[in-house]
XYZ file of C-alpha atoms in Angstrom:
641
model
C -28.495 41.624 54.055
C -27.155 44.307 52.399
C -26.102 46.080 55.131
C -24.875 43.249 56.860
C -22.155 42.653 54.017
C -21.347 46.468 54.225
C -20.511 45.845 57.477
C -18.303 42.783 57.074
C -16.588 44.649 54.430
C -15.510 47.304 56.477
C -14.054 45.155 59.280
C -12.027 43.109 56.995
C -8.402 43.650 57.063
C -7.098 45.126 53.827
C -4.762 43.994 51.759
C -2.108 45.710 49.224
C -0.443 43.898 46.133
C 2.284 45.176 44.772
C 4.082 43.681 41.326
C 7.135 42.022 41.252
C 10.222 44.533 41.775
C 12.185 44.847 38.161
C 15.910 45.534 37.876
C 16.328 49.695 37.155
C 18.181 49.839 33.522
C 20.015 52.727 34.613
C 22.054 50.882 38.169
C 24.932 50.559 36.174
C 24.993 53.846 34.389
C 27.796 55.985 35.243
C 25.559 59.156 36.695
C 23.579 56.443 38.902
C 27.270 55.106 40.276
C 28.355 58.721 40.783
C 25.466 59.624 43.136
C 25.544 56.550 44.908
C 29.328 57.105 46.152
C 28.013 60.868 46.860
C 25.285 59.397 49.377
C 27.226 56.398 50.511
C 31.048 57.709 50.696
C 30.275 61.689 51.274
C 32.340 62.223 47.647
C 35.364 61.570 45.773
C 37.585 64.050 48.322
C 38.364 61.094 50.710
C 38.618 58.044 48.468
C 41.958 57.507 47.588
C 43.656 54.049 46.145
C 45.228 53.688 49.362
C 42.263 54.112 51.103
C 40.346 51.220 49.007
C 43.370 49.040 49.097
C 43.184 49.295 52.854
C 39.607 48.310 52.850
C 39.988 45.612 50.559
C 43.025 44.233 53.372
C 40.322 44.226 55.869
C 37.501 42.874 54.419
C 39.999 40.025 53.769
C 41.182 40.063 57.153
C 37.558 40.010 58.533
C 37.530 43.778 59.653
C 35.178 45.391 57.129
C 35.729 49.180 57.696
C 32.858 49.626 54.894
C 31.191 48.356 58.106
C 31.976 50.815 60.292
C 31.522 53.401 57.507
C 28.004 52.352 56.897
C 27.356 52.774 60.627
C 28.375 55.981 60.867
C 26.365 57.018 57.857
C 23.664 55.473 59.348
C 24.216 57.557 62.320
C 24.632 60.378 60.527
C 21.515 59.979 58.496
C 19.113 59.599 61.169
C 20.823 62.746 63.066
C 19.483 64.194 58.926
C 16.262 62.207 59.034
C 14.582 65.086 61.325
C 16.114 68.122 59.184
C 14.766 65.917 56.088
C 11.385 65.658 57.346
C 11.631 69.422 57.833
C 12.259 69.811 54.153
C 9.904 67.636 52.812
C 7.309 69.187 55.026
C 8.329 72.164 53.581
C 8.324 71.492 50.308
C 4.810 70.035 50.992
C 3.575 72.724 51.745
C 4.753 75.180 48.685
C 3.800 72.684 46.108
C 0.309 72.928 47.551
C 0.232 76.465 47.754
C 1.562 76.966 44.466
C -1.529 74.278 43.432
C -3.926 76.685 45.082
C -2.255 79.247 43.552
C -2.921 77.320 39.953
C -6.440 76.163 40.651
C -7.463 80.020 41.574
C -6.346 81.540 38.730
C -7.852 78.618 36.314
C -10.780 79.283 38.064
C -10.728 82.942 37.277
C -10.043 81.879 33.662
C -12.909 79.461 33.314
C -15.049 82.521 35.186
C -13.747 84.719 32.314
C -14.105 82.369 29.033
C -17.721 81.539 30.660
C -19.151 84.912 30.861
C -17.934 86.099 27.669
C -19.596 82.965 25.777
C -22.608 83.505 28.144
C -23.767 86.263 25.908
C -23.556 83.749 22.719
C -24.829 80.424 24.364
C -26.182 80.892 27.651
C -26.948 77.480 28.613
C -23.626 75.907 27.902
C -21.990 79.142 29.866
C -24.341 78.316 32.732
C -22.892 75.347 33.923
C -19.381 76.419 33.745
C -19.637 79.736 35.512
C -19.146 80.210 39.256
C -22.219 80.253 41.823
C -20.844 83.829 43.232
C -20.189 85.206 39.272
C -23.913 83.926 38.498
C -25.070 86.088 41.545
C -23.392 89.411 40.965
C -22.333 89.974 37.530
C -25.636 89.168 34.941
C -25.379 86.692 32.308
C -24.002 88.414 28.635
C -22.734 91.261 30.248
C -19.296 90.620 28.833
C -18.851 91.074 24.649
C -16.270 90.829 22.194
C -15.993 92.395 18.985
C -13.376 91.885 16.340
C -11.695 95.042 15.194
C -10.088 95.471 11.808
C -6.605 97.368 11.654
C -6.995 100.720 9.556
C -5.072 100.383 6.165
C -1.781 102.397 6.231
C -0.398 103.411 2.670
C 2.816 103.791 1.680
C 2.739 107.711 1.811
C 1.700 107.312 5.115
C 4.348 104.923 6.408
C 7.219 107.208 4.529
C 5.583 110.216 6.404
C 5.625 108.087 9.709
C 9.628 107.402 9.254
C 10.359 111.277 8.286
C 8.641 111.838 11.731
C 10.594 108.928 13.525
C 13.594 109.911 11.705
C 13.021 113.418 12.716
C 12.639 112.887 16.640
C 15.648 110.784 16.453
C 18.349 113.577 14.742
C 16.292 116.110 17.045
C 16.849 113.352 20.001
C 20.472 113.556 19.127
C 21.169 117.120 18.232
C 19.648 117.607 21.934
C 22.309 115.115 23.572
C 25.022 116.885 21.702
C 24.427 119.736 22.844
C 23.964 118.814 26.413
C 26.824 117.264 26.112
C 28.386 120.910 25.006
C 27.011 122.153 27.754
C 28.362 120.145 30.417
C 31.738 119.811 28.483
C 31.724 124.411 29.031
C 30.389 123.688 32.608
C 32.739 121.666 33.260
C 35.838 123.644 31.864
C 33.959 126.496 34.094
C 34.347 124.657 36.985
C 37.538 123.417 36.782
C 38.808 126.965 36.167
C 36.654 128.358 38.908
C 38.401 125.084 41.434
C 41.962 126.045 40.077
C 41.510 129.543 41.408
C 40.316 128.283 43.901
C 42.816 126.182 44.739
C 45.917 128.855 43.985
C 44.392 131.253 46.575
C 44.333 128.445 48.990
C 47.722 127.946 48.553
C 48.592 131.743 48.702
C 47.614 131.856 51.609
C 49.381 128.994 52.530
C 52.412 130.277 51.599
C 51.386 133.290 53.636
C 52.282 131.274 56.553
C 48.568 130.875 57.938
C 46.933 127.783 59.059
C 44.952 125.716 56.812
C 42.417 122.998 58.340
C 39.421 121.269 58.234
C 36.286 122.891 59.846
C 35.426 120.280 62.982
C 31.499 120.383 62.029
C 32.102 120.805 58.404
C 34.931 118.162 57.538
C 34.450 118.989 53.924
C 35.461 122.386 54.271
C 38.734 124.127 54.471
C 39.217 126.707 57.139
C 42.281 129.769 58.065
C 43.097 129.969 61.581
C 43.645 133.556 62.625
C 43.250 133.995 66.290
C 45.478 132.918 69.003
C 45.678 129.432 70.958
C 46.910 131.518 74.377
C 43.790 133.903 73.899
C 41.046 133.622 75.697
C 38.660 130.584 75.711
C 35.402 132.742 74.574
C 37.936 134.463 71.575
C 40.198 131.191 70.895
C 37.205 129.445 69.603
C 36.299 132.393 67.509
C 40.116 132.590 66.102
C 38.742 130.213 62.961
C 36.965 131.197 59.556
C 35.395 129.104 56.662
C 37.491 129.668 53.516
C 33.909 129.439 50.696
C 34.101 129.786 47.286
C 32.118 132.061 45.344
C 30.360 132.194 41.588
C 33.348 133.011 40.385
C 35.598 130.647 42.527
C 37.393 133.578 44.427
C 37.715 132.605 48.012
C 35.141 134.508 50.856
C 35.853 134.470 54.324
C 33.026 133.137 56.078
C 33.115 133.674 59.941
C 29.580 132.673 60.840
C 27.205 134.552 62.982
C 30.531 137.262 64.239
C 29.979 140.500 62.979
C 31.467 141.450 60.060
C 32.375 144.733 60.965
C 35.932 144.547 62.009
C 36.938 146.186 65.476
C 40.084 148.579 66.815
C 41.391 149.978 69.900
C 41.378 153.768 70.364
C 43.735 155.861 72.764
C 42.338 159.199 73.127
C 43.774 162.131 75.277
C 41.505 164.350 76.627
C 41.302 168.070 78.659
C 38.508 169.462 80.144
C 36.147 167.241 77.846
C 38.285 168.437 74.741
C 40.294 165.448 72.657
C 43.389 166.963 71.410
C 45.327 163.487 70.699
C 44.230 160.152 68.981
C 45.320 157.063 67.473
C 44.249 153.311 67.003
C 46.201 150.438 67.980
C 46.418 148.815 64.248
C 49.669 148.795 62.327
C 48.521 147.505 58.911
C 47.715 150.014 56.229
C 44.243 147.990 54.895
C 43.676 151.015 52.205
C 43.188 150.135 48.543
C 41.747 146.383 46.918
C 40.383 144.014 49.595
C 41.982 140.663 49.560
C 41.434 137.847 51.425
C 44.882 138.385 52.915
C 43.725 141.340 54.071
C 40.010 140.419 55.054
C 42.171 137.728 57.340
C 44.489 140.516 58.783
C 41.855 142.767 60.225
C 39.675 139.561 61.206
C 43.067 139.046 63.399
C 43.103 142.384 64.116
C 39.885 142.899 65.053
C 39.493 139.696 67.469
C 42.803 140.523 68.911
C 41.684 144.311 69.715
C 38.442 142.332 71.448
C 40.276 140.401 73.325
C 42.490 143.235 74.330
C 39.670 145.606 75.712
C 37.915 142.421 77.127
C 40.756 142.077 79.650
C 41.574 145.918 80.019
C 38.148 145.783 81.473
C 38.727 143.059 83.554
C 41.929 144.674 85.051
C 40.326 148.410 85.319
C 37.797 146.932 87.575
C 40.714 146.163 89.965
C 42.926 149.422 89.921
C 39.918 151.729 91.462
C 42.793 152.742 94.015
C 44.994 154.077 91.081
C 42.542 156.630 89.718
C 40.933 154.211 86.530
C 37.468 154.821 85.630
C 34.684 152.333 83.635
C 32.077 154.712 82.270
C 30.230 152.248 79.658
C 32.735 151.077 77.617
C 35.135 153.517 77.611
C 38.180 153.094 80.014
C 39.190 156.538 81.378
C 42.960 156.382 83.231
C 44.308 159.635 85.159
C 47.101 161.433 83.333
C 49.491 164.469 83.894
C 48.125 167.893 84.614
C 44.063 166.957 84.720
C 44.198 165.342 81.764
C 42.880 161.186 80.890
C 43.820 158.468 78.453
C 40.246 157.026 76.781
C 40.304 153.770 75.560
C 37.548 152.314 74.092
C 36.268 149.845 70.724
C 34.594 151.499 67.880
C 34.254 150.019 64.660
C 37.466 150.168 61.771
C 35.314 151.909 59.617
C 34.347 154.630 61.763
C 38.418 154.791 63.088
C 39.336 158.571 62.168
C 42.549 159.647 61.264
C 44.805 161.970 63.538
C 43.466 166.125 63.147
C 45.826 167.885 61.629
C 45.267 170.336 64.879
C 47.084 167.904 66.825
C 50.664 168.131 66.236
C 52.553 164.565 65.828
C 53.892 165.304 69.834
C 50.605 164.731 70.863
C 49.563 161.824 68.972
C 52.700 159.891 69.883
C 51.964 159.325 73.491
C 48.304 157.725 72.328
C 50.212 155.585 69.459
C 52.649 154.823 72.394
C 49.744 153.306 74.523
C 48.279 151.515 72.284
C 51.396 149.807 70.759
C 52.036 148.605 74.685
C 49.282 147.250 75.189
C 48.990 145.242 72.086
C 52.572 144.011 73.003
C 51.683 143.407 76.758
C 48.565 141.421 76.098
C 51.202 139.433 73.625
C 53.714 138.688 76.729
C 50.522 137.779 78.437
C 50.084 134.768 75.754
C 53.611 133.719 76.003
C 53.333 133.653 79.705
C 50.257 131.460 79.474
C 51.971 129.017 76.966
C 55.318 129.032 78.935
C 52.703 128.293 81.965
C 51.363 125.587 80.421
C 53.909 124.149 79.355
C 55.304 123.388 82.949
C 53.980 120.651 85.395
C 50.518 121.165 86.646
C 49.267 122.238 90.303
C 47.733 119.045 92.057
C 44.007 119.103 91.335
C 41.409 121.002 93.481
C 37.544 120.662 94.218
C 37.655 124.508 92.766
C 38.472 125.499 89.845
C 40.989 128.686 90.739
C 39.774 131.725 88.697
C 41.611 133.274 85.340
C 43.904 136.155 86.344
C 43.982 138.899 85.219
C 46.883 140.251 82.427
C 49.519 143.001 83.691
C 48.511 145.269 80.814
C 47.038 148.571 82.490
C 49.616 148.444 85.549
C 53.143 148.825 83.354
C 51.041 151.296 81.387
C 50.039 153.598 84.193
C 53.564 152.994 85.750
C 55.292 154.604 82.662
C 52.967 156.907 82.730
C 52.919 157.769 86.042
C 56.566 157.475 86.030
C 57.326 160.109 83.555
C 54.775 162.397 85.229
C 57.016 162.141 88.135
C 60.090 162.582 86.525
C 59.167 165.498 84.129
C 57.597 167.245 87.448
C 61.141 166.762 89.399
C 62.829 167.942 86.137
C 60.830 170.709 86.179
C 61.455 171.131 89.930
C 65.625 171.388 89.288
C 65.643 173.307 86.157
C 63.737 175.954 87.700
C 66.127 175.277 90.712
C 69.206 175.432 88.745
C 67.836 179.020 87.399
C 67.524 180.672 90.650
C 70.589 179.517 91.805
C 72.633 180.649 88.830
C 71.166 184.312 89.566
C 73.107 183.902 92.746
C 76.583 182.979 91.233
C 76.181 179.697 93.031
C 77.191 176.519 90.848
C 74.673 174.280 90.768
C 74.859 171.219 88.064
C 72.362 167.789 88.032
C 73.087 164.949 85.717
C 70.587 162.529 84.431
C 71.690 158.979 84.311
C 70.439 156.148 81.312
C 67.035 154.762 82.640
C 66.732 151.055 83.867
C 63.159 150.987 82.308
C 63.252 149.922 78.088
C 65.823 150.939 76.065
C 65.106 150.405 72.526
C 68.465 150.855 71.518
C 69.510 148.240 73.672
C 66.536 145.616 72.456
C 68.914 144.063 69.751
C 72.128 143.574 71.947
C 69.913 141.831 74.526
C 68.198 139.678 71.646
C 71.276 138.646 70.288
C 73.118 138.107 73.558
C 70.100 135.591 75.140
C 68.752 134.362 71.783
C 65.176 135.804 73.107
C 61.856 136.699 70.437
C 62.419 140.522 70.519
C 58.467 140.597 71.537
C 59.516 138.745 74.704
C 62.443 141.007 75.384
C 60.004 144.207 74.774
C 57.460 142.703 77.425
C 59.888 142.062 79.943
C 60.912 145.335 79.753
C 57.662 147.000 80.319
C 56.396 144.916 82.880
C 59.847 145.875 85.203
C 59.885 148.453 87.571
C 60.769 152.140 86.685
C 64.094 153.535 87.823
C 65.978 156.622 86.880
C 68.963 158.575 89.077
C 69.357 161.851 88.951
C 73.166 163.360 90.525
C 73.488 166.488 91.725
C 76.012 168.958 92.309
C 75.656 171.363 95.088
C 76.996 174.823 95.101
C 80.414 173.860 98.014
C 81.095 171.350 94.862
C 81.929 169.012 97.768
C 78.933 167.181 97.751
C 77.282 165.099 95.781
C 73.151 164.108 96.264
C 71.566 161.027 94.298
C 68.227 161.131 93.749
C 66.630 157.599 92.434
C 62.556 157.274 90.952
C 61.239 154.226 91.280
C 57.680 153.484 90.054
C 55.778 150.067 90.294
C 52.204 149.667 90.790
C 52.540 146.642 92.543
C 53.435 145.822 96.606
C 54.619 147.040 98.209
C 55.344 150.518 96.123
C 52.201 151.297 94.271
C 53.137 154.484 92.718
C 56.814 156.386 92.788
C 59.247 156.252 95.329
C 61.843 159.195 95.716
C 65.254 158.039 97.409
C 67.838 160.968 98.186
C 70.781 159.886 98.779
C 74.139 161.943 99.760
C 76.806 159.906 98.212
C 79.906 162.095 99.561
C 80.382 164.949 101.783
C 83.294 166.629 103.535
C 83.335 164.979 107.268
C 82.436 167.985 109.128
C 80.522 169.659 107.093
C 76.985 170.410 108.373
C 75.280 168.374 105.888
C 77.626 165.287 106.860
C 75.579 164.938 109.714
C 72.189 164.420 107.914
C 70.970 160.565 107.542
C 72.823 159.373 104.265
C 69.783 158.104 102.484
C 65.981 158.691 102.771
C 62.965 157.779 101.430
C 59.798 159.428 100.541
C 56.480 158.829 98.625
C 55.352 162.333 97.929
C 57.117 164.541 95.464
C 56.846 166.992 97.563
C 58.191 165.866 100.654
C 61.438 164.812 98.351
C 61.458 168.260 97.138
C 61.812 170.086 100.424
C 64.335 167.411 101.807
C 66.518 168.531 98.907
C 65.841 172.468 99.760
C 66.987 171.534 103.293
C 69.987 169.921 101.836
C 70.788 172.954 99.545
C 70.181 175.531 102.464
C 72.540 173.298 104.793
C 75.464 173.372 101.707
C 74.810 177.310 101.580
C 75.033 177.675 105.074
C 78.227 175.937 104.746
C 79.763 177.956 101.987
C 78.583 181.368 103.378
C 80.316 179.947 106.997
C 83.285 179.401 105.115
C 83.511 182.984 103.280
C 86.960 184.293 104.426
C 86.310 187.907 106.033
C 88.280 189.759 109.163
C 85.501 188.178 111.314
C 83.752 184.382 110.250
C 80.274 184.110 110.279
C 79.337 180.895 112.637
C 76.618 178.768 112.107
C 73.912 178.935 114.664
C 70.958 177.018 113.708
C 72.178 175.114 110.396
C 68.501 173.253 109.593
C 66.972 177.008 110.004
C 69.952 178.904 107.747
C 71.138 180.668 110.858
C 74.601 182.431 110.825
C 76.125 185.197 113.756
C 78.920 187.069 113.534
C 80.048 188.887 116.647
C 81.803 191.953 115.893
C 84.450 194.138 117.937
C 82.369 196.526 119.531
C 80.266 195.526 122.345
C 76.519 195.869 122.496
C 76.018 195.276 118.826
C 74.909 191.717 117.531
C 74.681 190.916 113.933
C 72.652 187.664 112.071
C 72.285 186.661 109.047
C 69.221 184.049 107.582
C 69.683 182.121 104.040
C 66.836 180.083 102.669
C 66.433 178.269 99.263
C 62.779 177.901 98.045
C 61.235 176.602 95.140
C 61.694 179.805 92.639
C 64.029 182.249 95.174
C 66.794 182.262 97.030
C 66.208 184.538 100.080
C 68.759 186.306 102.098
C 68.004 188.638 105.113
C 71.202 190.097 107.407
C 70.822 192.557 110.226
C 72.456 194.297 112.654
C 71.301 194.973 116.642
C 72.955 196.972 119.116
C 71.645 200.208 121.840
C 70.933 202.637 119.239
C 68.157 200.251 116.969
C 68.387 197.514 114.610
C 68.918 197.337 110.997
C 68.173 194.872 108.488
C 68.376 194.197 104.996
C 66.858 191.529 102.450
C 67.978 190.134 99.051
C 66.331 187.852 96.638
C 67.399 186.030 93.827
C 64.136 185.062 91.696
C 66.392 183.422 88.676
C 68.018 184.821 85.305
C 64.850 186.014 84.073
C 63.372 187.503 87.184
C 66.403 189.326 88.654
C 65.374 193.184 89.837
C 67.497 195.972 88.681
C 68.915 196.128 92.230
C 70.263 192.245 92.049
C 71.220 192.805 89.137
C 74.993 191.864 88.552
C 74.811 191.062 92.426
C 76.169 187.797 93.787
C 75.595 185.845 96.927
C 79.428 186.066 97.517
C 79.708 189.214 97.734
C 75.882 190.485 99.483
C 77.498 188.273 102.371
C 80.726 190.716 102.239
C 78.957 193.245 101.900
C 77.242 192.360 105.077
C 80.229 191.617 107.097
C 81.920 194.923 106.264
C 78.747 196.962 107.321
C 78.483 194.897 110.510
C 82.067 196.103 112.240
């Protein structure tokens, strides 16, 4: 029976009760009100009396827009209701973690208060403590003991606020003088960043350029090199201005060496240097400064750069005698003799012997003072280059040419090799000929190559750098005319030097030219102008030409009977004289350091013949001596009747 009334029990629908509901005291309050028009009207933002007038108007009208309100917030809460769900599942959920959380630590608590009375009443601790405590920690093993507080006297306390008050003026003389020392660090450093900062701004003023480092954008940095240099020695043109302990500026330029570089010009016979000089023009003796440190850091990469490409170009000019043995460049000079150029270190840079006389050393100081101001022109070429429209782009990349530096160099030199050998050549000329009486003048006209006296008219007249004007100049062929005056004085012979190691001259070009000449002269009918390569082929043409002028004067000699020109280009004369059977000749020649003359005389009986020679001033025997050509050839006409 019993369990039949269970059972009934169970399948009998249930049934809940619920009391009456009562009227909430606080519907009318004012904070109930306000959070009903919250929920119902979304706020007091859109309620305005207009708004509720209008309402009121159609709820009297029979068009309730509360209606239409009410459906959109019912709309509008079940598009919530999910989202609320979400919240309250939420919610939920931390309330009964956070009553896990609760029950766990009361738990430990209870664990706690139970083991430490299970060493006083074990029984009563029993039931409260926790099956896994009761298994691993035994019962009583927890105590408690109640500790008295030691008595302090009043000596003792005083002593304990000495100490306290102690720590706290030590605590404070400490901070002062921290603060001391930072205040002196401080002043330090901003003295140390105002020095700084002036020699920053010296150098400014200096006229170098002051930038950021591009890796180190907190650092300043001087920019000495050159923006037409070089890629490898552009990129190198740029230093680190660092300050040190004592807030003086340091160069800093990274992993280059900080030895500083310069160009050397050497001359040297037979393995024996008689002339030197280096290619700097700043006097770095004395203090170090950093506008000084910057100077030969310029310097020195410039001087790199410099032999970097003199290398390049000696590679090419093989065919004009240069030499690369390591890294000294060896070009051919006058009489056996070679500019050296090579890089040593400014240190090791010595100063001109006082063997050497200050004619020696100027030609070295020369060179290297062109070819600092060549490789200069070179820059200005590249920036005037680049400044012009680009070539259309090309699958290849065309290679860097190489700068003009060693070319105008050995031109000049090579040029004034050539024109101290043919001054040589009509000095010696002139001599010889003045032993004979015979007039014989040359005139040396102005140079086209540089003029330094004309530098400033030409800067001032095309508003050109003077560096610019200086570079043309050197890189333009070589000309110089030479006018000479042959012993008839009717003639006049131009002789023009032009040197240019380029196509299609490559080296010195003599041009003899016979600007006027009686019409039927013999030497009227040689061609008016020739050229030659060789010095010495130039120099024979014009002992032709003087032996065809001699022959010419001699032919015109008046005597009883006129000498007549047989073979002019040989220095052939004949005279025929009265007497039959008897033949007389007569040979002129000009050389190099004598002028030879040989008459004789041929008939039945024999021959005779005679031979003078005029060596110059200096040479002349003691039977020449006081003897002229004039009147040996008068002297040979008389004997010859």
């Amino acid at each position: 029976m019993a369990e039949k009334g269970s059972l009934s029990s169970s399948l009998s629908p249930s049934l809940s009760l619920r009391a009456w509901p009562t009227k909430d005291a606080n519907a009318d309050s004012l904070p109930f009100l306000i959070s009903r028009i919250n929920e119902q009207r979304g706020g007091f933002r859109n309620i305005t009396e207009q708004s509720l007038e209008e309402e009121v108007r159609a709820q009297d009208a029979g068009e309730s827009k509360g209606d239409e309100t009410s459906t959109k917030l019912v709309g509008q809460d079940e598009t919530d209701l999910k989202s609320r769900r979400e919240e309250v599942i939420e919610a939920r959920d931390e309330i009964l973690k956070q009553v896990a959380q609760a029950q766990m630590e009361s738990a430990y608590a209870l664990d706690f208060v139970s083991l430490l009375l299970s060493k006083h009443t074990p029984r009563q601790a029993d039931l409260t403590l926790s099956p896994y405590l009761k298994q691993n920690v035994p019962s009583g093993s927890l105590g408690v003991e109640v500790v008295q507080l030691p008595q302090v006297s009043d000596a003792e306390k005083r002593e304990a606020d000495l100490v306290s008050t102690g720590w706290k003026l030590q605590s404070l003389n400490n901070t002062a003088d921290s603060l001391l020392r930072s205040a002196t660090r401080l002043e330090k450093e901003m003295e140390q960043e105002a020095r700084y900062w002036e020699q920053v701004l010296a150098v400014k003023e200096k006229g170098w350029s002051i930038c950021r480092l591009p890796r180190e954008r907190h650092t300043l940095g001087v920019r000495y090199g050159f923006s037409e240099a070089a890629p490898e020695f552009r990129d190198r043109g740029l230093a680190a201005l660092r300050r040190d302990g004592e807030g003086n500026i340091t160069l800093d330029q990274g992993i280059r060496s900080s030895k500083s570089q310069v160009l050397r010009v050497q001359i040297e016979h037979s393995g024996t240097v008689f002339a030197s000089a280096i290619s700097t023009t700043e006097d770095m003796a004395g203090e170090e400064s950093i506008e000084k440190l910057i100077l030969q850091a310029r310097n020195s990469i410039y001087d790199e750069e410099l032999h970097h490409e003199l290398h390049r170009e000696a590679r090419t000019l093989a065919n004009q005698g240069v030499r690369c043995i390591g890294d000294v460049i060896h070009l051919p000079y006058e009489h056996n003799k070679h500019v050296l150029l090579d890089l040593i270190p400014y240190d090791e840079a010595a100063q001109p012997s006082e063997e050497s006389s200050l004619e020696d050393n100027r030609v070295p100081a020369a060179i290297a003072l062109a070819a600092r101001l060549l490789l200069s022109h070179a820059h200005r070429q590249n920036l005037r280059r680049r400044s012009q429209p680009p070539p259309p782009l090309t699958e290849h990349r065309p290679p860097r040419a190489t700068y003009p530096i060693l070319r105008p160099i050995l031109a000049h030199l090579q040029h004034r090799s050539s024109l101290t050998s043919m001054r040589d050549f009509l000095r010696g000329l002139s001599n010889t000929l003045a032993a004979a009486t015979s007039s014989f003048e040359y005139e040396e006209a102005a140079s086209t190559s540089i003029d330094f006296s004309m530098v400033s008219e030409v800067v001032a007249r095309t508003s050109s750098p003077t560096a610019e004007v200086l570079g043309n100049a050197l890189t333009a062929p070589l000309q110089t005319s030479i006018t000479l005056v042959v012993p008839s004085q009717s003639t006049n012979i131009t002789i023009n030097l032009r040197t240019h190691l380029s196509a299609p001259l490559f080296g010195t070009n003599y041009q003899v030219t016979i600007t006027s000449s009686p019409p039927n002269s013999v030497i009227s009918q040689m061609p008016p102008s020739t050229h030659f390569v060789s010095a010495n082929d130039a120099e024979d043409h014009i002992l032709h030409l003087l032996t065809l002028d001699l022959v010419s004067t001699i032919a015109s000699i008046q005597l009883g009977d006129m000498w007549v020109v047989k073979s002019a280009h040989t220095g052939e004369l004949r005279m025929t004289p009265k007497e039959k059977g008897k033949n007389k000749w007569m040979v002129v020649t000009v050389g190099r350091q004598k002028v030879e003359l040989q008459w004789g005389l041929t008939n039945v009986a024999g021959s005779e013949m005679k031979n003078y020679v005029w060596e110059g001033r200096d040479k002349a025997s003691e039977e020449m001596a006081g003897r002229t050509l004039e009147e040996v050839v008068r002297e040979a006409g008389v004997e010859a009747v």
